[in-house]
PDB file of C-alpha atoms and ligand atoms in Angstrom:
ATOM      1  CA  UNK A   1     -91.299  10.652-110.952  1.00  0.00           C
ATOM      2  CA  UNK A   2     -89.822  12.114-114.678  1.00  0.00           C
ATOM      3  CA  UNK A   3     -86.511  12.017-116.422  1.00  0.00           C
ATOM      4  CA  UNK A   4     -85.836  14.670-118.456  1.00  0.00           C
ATOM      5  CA  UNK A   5     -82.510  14.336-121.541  1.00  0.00           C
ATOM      6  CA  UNK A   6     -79.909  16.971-120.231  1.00  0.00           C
ATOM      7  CA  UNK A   7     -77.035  17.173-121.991  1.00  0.00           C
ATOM      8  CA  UNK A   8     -77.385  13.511-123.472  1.00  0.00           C
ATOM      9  CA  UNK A   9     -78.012  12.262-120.260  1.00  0.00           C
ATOM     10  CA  UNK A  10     -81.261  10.879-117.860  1.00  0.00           C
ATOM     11  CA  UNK A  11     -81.628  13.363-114.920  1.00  0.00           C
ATOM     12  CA  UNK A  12     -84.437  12.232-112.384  1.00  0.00           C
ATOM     13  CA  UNK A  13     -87.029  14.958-110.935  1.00  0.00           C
ATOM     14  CA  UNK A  14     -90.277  15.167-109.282  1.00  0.00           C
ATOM     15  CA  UNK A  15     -92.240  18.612-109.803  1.00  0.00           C
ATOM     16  CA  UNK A  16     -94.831  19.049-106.949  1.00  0.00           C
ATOM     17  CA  UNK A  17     -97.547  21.997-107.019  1.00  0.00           C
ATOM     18  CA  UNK A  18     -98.099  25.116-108.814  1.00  0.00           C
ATOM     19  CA  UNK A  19     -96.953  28.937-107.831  1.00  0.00           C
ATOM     20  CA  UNK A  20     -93.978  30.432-107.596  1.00  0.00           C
ATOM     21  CA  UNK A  21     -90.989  28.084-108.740  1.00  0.00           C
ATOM     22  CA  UNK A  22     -88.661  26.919-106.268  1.00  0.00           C
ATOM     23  CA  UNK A  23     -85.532  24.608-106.786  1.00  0.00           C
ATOM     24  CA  UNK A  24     -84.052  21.838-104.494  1.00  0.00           C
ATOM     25  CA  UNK A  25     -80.725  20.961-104.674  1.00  0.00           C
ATOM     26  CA  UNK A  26     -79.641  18.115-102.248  1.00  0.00           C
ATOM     27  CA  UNK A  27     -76.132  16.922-100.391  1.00  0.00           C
ATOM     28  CA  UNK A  28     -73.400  14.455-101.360  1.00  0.00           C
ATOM     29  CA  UNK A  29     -73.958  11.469-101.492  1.00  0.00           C
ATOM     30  CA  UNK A  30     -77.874  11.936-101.220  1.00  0.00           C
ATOM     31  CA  UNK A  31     -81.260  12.522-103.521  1.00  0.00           C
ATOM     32  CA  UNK A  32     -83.974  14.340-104.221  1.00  0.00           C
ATOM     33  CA  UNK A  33     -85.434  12.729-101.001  1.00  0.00           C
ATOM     34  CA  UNK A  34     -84.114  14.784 -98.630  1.00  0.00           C
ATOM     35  CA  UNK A  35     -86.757  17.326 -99.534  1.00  0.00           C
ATOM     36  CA  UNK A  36     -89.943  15.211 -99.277  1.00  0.00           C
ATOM     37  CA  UNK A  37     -91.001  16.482 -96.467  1.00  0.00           C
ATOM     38  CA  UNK A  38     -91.140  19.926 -97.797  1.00  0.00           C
ATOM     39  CA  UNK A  39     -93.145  18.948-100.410  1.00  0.00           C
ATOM     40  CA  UNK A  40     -97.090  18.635 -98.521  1.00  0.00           C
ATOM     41  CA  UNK A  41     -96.293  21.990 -96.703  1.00  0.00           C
ATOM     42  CA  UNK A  42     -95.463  23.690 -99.593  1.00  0.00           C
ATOM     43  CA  UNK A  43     -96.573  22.842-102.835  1.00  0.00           C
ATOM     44  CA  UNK A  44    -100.223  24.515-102.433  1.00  0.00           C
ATOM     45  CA  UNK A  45     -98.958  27.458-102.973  1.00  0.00           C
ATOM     46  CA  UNK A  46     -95.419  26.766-105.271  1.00  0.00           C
ATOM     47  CA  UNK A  47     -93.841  25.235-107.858  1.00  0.00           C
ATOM     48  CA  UNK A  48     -91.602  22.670-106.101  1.00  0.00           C
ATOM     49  CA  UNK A  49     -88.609  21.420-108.649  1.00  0.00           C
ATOM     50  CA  UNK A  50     -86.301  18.312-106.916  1.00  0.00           C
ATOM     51  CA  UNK A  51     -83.655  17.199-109.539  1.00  0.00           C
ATOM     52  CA  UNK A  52     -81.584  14.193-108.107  1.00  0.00           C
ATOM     53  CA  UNK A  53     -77.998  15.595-108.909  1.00  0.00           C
ATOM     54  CA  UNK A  54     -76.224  14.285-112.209  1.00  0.00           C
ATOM     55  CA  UNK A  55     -74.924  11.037-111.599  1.00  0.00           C
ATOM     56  CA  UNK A  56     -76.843  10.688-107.630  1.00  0.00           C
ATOM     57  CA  UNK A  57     -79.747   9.354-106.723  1.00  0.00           C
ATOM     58  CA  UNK A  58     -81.258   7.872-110.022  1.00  0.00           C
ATOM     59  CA  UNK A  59     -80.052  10.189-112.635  1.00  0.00           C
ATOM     60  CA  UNK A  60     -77.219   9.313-115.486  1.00  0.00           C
ATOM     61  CA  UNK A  61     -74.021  11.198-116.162  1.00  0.00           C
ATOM     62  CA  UNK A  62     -71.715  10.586-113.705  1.00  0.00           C
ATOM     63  CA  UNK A  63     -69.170  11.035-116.791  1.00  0.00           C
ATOM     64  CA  UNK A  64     -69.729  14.591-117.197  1.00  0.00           C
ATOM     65  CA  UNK A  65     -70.004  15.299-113.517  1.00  0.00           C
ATOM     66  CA  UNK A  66     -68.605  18.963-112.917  1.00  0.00           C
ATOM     67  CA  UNK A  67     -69.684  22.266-110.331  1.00  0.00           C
ATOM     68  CA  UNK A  68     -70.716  24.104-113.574  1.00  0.00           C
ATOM     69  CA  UNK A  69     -72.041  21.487-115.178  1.00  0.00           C
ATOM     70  CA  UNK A  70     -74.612  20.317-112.083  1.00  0.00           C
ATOM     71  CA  UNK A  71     -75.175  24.176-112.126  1.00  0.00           C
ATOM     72  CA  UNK A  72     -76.499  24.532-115.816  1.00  0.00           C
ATOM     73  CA  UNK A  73     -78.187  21.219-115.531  1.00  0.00           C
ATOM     74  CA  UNK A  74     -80.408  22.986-113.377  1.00  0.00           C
ATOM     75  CA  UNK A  75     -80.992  25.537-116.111  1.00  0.00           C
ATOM     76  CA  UNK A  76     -81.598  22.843-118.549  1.00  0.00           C
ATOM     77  CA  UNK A  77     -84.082  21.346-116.310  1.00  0.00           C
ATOM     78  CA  UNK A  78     -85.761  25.085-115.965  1.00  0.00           C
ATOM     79  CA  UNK A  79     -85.823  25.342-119.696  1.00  0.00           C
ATOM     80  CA  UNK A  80     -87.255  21.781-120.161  1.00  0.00           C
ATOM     81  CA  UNK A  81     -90.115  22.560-117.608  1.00  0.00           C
ATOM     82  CA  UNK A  82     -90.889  25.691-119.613  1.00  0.00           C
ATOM     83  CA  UNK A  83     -90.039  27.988-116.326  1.00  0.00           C
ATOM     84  CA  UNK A  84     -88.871  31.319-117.971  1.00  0.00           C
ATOM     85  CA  UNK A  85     -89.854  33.075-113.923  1.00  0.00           C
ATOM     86  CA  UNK A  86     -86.794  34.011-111.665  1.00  0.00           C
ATOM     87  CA  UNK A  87     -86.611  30.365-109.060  1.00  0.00           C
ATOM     88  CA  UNK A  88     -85.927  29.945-105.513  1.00  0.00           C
ATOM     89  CA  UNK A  89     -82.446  27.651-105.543  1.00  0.00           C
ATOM     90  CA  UNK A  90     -81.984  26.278-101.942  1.00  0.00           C
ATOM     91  CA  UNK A  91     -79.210  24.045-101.690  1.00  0.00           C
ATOM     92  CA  UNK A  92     -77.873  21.879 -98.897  1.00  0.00           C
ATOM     93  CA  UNK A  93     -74.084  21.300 -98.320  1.00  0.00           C
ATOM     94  CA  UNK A  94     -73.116  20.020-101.811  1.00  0.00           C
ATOM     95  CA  UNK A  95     -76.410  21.523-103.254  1.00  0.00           C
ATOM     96  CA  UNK A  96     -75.338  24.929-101.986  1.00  0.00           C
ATOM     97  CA  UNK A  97     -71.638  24.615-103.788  1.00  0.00           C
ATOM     98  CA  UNK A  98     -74.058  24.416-107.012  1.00  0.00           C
ATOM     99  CA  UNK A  99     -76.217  27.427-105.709  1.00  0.00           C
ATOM    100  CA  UNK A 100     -73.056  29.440-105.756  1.00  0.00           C
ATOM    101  CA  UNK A 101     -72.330  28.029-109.218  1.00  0.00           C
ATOM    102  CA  UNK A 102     -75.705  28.810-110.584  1.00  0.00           C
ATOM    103  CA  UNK A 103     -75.564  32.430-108.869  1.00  0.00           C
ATOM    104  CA  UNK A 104     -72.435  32.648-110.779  1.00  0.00           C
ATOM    105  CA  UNK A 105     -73.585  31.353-114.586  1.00  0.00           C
ATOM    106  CA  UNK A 106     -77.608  32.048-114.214  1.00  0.00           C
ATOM    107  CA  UNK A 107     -77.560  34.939-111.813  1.00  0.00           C
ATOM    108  CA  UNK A 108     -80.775  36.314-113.826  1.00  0.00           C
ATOM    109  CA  UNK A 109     -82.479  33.406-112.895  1.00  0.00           C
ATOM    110  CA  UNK A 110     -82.216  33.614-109.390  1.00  0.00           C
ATOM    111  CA  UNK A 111     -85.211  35.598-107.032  1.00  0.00           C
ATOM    112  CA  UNK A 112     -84.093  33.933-103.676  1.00  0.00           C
ATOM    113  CA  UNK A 113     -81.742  31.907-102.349  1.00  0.00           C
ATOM    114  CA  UNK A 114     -81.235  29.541 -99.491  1.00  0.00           C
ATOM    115  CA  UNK A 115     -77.694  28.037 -97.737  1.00  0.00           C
ATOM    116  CA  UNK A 116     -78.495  25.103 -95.949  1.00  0.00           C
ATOM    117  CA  UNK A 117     -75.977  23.758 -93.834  1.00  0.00           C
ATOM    118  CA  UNK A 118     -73.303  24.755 -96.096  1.00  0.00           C
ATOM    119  CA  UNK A 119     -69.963  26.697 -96.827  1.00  0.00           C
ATOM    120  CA  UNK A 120     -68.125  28.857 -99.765  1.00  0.00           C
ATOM    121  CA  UNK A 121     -65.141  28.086 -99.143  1.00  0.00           C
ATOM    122  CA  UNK A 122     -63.154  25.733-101.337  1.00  0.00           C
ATOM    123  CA  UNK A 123     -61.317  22.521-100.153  1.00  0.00           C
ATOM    124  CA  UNK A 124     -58.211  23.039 -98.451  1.00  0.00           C
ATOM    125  CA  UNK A 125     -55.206  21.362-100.725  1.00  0.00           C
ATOM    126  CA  UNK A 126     -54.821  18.315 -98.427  1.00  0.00           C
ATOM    127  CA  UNK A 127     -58.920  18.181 -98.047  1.00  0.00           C
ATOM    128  CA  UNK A 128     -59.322  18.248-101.921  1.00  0.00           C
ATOM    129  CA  UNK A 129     -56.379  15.641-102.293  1.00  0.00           C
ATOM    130  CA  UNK A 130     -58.081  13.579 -99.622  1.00  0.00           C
ATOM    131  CA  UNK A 131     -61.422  13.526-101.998  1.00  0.00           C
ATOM    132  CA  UNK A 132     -59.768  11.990-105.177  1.00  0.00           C
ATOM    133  CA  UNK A 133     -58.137   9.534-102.516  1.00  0.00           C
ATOM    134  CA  UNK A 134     -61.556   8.474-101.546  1.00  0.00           C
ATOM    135  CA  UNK A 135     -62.625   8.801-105.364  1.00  0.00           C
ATOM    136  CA  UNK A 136     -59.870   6.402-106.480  1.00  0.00           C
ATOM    137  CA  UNK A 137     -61.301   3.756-103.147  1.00  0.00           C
ATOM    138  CA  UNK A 138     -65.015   4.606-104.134  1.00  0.00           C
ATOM    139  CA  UNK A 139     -63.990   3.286-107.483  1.00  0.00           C
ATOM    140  CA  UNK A 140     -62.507   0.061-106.644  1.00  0.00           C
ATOM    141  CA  UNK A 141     -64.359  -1.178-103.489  1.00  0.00           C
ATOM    142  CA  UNK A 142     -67.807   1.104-103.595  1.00  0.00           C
ATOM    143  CA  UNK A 143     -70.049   4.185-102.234  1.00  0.00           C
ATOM    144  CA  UNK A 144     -69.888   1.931 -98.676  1.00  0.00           C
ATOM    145  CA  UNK A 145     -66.423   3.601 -98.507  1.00  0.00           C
ATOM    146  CA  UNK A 146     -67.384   6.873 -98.464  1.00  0.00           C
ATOM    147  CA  UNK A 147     -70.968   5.678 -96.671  1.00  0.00           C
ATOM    148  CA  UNK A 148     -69.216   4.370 -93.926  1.00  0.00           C
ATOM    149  CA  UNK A 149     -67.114   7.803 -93.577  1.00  0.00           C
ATOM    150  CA  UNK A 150     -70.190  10.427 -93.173  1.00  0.00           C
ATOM    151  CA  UNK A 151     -72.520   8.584 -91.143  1.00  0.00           C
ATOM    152  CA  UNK A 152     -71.076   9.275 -87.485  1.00  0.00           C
ATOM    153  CA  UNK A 153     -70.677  12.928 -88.507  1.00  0.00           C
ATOM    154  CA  UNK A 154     -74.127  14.003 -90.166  1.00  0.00           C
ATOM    155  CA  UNK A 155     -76.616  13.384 -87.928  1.00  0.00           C
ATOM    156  CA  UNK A 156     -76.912  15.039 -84.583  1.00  0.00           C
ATOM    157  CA  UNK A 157     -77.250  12.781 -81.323  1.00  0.00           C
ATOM    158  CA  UNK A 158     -81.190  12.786 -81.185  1.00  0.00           C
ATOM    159  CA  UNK A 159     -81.750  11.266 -84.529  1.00  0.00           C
ATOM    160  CA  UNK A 160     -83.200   8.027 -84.343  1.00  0.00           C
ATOM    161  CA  UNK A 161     -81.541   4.912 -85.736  1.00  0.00           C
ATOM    162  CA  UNK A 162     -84.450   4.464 -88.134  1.00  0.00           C
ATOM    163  CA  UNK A 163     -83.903   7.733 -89.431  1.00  0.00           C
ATOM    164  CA  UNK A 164     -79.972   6.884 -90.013  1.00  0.00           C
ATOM    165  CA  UNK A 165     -80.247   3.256 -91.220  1.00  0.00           C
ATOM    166  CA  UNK A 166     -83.156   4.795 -93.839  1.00  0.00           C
ATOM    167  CA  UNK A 167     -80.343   7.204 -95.385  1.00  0.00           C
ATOM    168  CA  UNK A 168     -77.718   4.229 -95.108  1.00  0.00           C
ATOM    169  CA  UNK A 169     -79.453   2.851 -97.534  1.00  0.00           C
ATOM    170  CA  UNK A 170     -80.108   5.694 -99.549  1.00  0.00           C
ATOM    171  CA  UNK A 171     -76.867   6.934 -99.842  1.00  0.00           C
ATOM    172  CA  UNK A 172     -75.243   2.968-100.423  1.00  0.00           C
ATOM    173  CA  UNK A 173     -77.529   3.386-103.333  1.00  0.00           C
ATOM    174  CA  UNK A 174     -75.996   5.900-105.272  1.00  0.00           C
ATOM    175  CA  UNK A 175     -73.706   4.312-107.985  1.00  0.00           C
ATOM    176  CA  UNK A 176     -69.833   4.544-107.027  1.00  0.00           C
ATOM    177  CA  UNK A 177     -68.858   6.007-110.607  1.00  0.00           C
ATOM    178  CA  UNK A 178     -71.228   9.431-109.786  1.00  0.00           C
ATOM    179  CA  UNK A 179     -70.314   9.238-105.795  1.00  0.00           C
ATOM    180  CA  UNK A 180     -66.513   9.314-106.969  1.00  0.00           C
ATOM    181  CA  UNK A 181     -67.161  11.682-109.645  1.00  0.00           C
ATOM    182  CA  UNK A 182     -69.321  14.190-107.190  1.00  0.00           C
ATOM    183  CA  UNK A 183     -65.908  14.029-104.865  1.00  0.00           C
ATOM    184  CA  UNK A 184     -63.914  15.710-107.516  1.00  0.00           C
ATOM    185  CA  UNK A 185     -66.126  17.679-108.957  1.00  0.00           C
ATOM    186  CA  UNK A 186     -66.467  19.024-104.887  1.00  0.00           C
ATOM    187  CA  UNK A 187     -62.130  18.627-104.821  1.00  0.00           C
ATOM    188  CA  UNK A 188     -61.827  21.070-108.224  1.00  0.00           C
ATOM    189  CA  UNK A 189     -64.481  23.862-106.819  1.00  0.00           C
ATOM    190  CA  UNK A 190     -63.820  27.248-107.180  1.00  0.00           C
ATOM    191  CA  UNK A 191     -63.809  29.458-103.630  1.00  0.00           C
ATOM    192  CA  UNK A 192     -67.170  30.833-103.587  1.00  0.00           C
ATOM    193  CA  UNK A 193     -66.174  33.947-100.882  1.00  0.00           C
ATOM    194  CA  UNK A 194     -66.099  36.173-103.111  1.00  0.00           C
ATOM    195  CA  UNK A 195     -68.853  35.456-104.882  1.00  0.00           C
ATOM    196  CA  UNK A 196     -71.145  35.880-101.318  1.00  0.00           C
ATOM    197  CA  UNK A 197     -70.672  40.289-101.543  1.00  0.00           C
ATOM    198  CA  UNK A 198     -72.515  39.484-105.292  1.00  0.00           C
ATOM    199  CA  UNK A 199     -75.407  38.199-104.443  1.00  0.00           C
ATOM    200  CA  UNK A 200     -77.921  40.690-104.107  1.00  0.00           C
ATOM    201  CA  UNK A 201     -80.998  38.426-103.843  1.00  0.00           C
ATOM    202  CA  UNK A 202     -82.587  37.668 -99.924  1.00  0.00           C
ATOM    203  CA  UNK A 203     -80.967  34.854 -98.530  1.00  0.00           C
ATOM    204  CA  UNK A 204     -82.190  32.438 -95.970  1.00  0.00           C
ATOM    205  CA  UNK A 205     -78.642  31.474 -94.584  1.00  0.00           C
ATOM    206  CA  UNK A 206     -80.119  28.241 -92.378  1.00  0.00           C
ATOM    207  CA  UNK A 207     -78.169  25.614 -90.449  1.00  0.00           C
ATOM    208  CA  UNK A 208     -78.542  22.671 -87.436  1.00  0.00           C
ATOM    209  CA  UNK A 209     -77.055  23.522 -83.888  1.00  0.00           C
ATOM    210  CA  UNK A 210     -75.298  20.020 -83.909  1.00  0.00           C
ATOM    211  CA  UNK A 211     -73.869  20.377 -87.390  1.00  0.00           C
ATOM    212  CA  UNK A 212     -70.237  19.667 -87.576  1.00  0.00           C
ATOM    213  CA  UNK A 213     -69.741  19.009 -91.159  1.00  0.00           C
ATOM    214  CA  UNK A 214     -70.886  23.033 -91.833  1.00  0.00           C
ATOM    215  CA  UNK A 215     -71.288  24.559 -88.291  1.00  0.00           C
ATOM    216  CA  UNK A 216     -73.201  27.361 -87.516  1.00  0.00           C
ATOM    217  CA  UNK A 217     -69.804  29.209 -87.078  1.00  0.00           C
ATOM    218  CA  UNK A 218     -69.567  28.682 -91.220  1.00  0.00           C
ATOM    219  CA  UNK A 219     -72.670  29.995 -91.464  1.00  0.00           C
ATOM    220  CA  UNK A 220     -72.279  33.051 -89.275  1.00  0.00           C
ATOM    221  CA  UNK A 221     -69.626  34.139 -91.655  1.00  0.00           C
ATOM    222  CA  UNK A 222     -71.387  33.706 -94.834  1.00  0.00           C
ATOM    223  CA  UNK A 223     -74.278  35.803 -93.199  1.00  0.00           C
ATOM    224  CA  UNK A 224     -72.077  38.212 -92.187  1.00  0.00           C
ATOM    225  CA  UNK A 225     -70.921  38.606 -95.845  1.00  0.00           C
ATOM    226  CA  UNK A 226     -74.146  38.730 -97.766  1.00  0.00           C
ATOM    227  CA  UNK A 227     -75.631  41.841 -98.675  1.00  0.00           C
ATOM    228  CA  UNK A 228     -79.359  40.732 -97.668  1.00  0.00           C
ATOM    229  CA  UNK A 229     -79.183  37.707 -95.667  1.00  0.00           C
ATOM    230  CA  UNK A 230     -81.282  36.377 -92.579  1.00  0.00           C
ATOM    231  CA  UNK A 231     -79.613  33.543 -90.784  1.00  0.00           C
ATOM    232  CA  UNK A 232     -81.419  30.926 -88.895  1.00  0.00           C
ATOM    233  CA  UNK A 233     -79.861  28.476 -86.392  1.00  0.00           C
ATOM    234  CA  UNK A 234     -82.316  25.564 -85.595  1.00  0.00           C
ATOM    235  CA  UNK A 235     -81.688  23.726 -82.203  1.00  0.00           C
ATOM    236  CA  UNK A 236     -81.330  20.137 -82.107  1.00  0.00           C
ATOM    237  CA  UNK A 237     -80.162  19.490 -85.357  1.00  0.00           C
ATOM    238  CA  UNK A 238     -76.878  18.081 -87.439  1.00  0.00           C
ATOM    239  CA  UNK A 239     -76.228  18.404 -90.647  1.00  0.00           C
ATOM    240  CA  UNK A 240     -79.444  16.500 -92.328  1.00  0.00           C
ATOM    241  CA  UNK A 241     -81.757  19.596 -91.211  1.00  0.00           C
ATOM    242  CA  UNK A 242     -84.844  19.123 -93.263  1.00  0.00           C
ATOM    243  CA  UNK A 243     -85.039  15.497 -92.134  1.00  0.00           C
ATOM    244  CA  UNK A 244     -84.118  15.852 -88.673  1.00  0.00           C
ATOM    245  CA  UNK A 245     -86.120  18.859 -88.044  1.00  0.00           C
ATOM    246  CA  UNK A 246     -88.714  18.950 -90.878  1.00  0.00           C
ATOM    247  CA  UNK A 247     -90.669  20.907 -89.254  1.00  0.00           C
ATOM    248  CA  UNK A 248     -88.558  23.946 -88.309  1.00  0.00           C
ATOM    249  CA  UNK A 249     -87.258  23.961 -91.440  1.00  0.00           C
ATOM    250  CA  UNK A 250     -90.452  24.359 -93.345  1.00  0.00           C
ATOM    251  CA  UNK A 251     -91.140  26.630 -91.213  1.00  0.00           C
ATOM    252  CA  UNK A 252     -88.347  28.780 -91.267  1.00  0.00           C
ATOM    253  CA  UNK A 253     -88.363  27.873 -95.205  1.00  0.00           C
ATOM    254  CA  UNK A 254     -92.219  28.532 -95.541  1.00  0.00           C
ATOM    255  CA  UNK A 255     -91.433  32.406 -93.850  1.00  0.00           C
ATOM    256  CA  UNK A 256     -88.683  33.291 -96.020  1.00  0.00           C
ATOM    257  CA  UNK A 257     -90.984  32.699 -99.173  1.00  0.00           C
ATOM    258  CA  UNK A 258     -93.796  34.527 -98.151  1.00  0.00           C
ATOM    259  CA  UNK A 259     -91.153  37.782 -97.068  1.00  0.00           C
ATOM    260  CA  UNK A 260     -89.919  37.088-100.737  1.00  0.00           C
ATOM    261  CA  UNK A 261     -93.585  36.978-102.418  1.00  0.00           C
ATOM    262  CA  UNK A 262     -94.968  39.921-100.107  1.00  0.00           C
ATOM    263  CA  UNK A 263     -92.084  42.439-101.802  1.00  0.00           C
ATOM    264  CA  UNK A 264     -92.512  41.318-104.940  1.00  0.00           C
TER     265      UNK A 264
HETATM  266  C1  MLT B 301     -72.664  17.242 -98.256  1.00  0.00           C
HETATM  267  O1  MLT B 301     -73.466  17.011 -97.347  1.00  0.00           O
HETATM  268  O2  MLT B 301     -73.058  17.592 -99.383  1.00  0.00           O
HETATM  269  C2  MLT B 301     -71.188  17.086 -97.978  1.00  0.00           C
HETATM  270  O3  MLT B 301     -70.961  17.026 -96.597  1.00  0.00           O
HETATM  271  C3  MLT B 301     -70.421  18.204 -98.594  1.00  0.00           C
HETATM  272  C4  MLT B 301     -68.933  18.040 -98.445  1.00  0.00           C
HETATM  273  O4  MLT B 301     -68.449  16.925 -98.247  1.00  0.00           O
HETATM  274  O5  MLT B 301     -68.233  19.058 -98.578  1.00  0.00           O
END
């Protein structure tokens, strides 16, 4: 585990392996955990980079908490780590809003790119003004708030209660000051539709039968608007993919990279 100073403030991440870089960016209101099991599969053969988002998890700066600023911390992080080569960003749900962002700002950067049960649209009016509702509650009575919201929708009906009590607790971890300020950072977010005909890069486009945050229909549509895009719909899954199914989605994860690294 390392902190590195970004912007002023402590941002967690664990760097696994050596290769070709590759960058995790996790869900609201999650951590860098939702990636360990990727990390024994792959890191014999790349350089596996899993920031806990600004103010999640166990980094700082909740206070500065914005889409573009989550996105150039991950360029500060690159720069810090000395990694000048073009990354791998794969994002999850919240983690993919900050893919699009960093596509946007750091599009040089960027050799691959991954959508993990997520969408680029923006919040609806009433959805965004719903989020600094919930921001203004997470504030006064806690992250259980918003904890207690998510749970019955992002796991699909074969994960285990073990499996959902473990990311109870994870998520009722995260300090209520970045939860709130990740829900209006996600309220103010720019549509990313038009961004999806600009990406030029391969994208895995990946996503959990069972998902009903992002369903597959979401992702059909941002495949079907991406210039160079695969899209992968794993059975069995909701919206927690590379914990419920950790296995299909290395796999699926694992096959993408090597396509990448074989046409390089
Ligand atoms: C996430 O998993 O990051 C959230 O479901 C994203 C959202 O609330 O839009």
């Amino acid at each position: 585990m390392s902190y590195a100073t970004i912007a002023g403030d402590r941002i967690r991440y664990e760097v696994h392996g050596d290769g070709a870089p590759v960058v995790f960016l996790h869900g609201f209101p999650l951590s860098g955990r939702l990636w360990r099991h990727c990390i024994e599969p792959l890191r014999k053969r790349r350089r596996l980079i899993i920031p806990d988002v600004r103010g999640l998890g166990e980094s700082d700066g909740h206070a500065f908490a914005t889409m573009s600023r989550y996105a150039d911390d991950v360029a500060d992080l690159l720069n810090v780590l000395g990694e000048t080569e073009p990354v791998v960003v794969v994002g999850l749900s919240m983690g993919g809003y900050i893919a699009f962002e960093f596509m946007r700002r750091h599009a040089d950067r960027v050799r691959g790119l991954v959508l993990a049960d997520t969408r680029a649209n923006a919040d609806p009016p009433q959805k965004a003004e719903e989020r600094r509702q919930q921001a203004a509650r997470v504030l006064a009575e806690g992250t259980r708030v918003v904890v207690d919201t998510m749970m019955p929708a992002l796991f699909g009906p074969a994960a285990s209660e073990s499996l959902k009590e473990e990311w109870r607790g994870i998520m009722n971890a995260s300090p209520p000051e970045g939860v709130a300020a990740a829900l209006k950072a996600m309220a103010d977010r720019p549509d990313s539709t038009p961004t999806l005909a600009t990406i030029r890069v391969p994208t895995l486009v990946i996503v959990g039968d069972q998902d009903t945050l992002t369903p597959p229909e979401v992702s059909r549509a941002m495949h079907q608007a991406l210039p160079d895009s695969t899209l992968v719909i794993v059975p069995g899954s909701g919206h927690m993919l590379p914990v419920e199914k950790p296995e299909e989605f290395n796999h699926h994860l694992a096959a993408f990279l090597d396509r990448l690294r074989q046409s390089d």
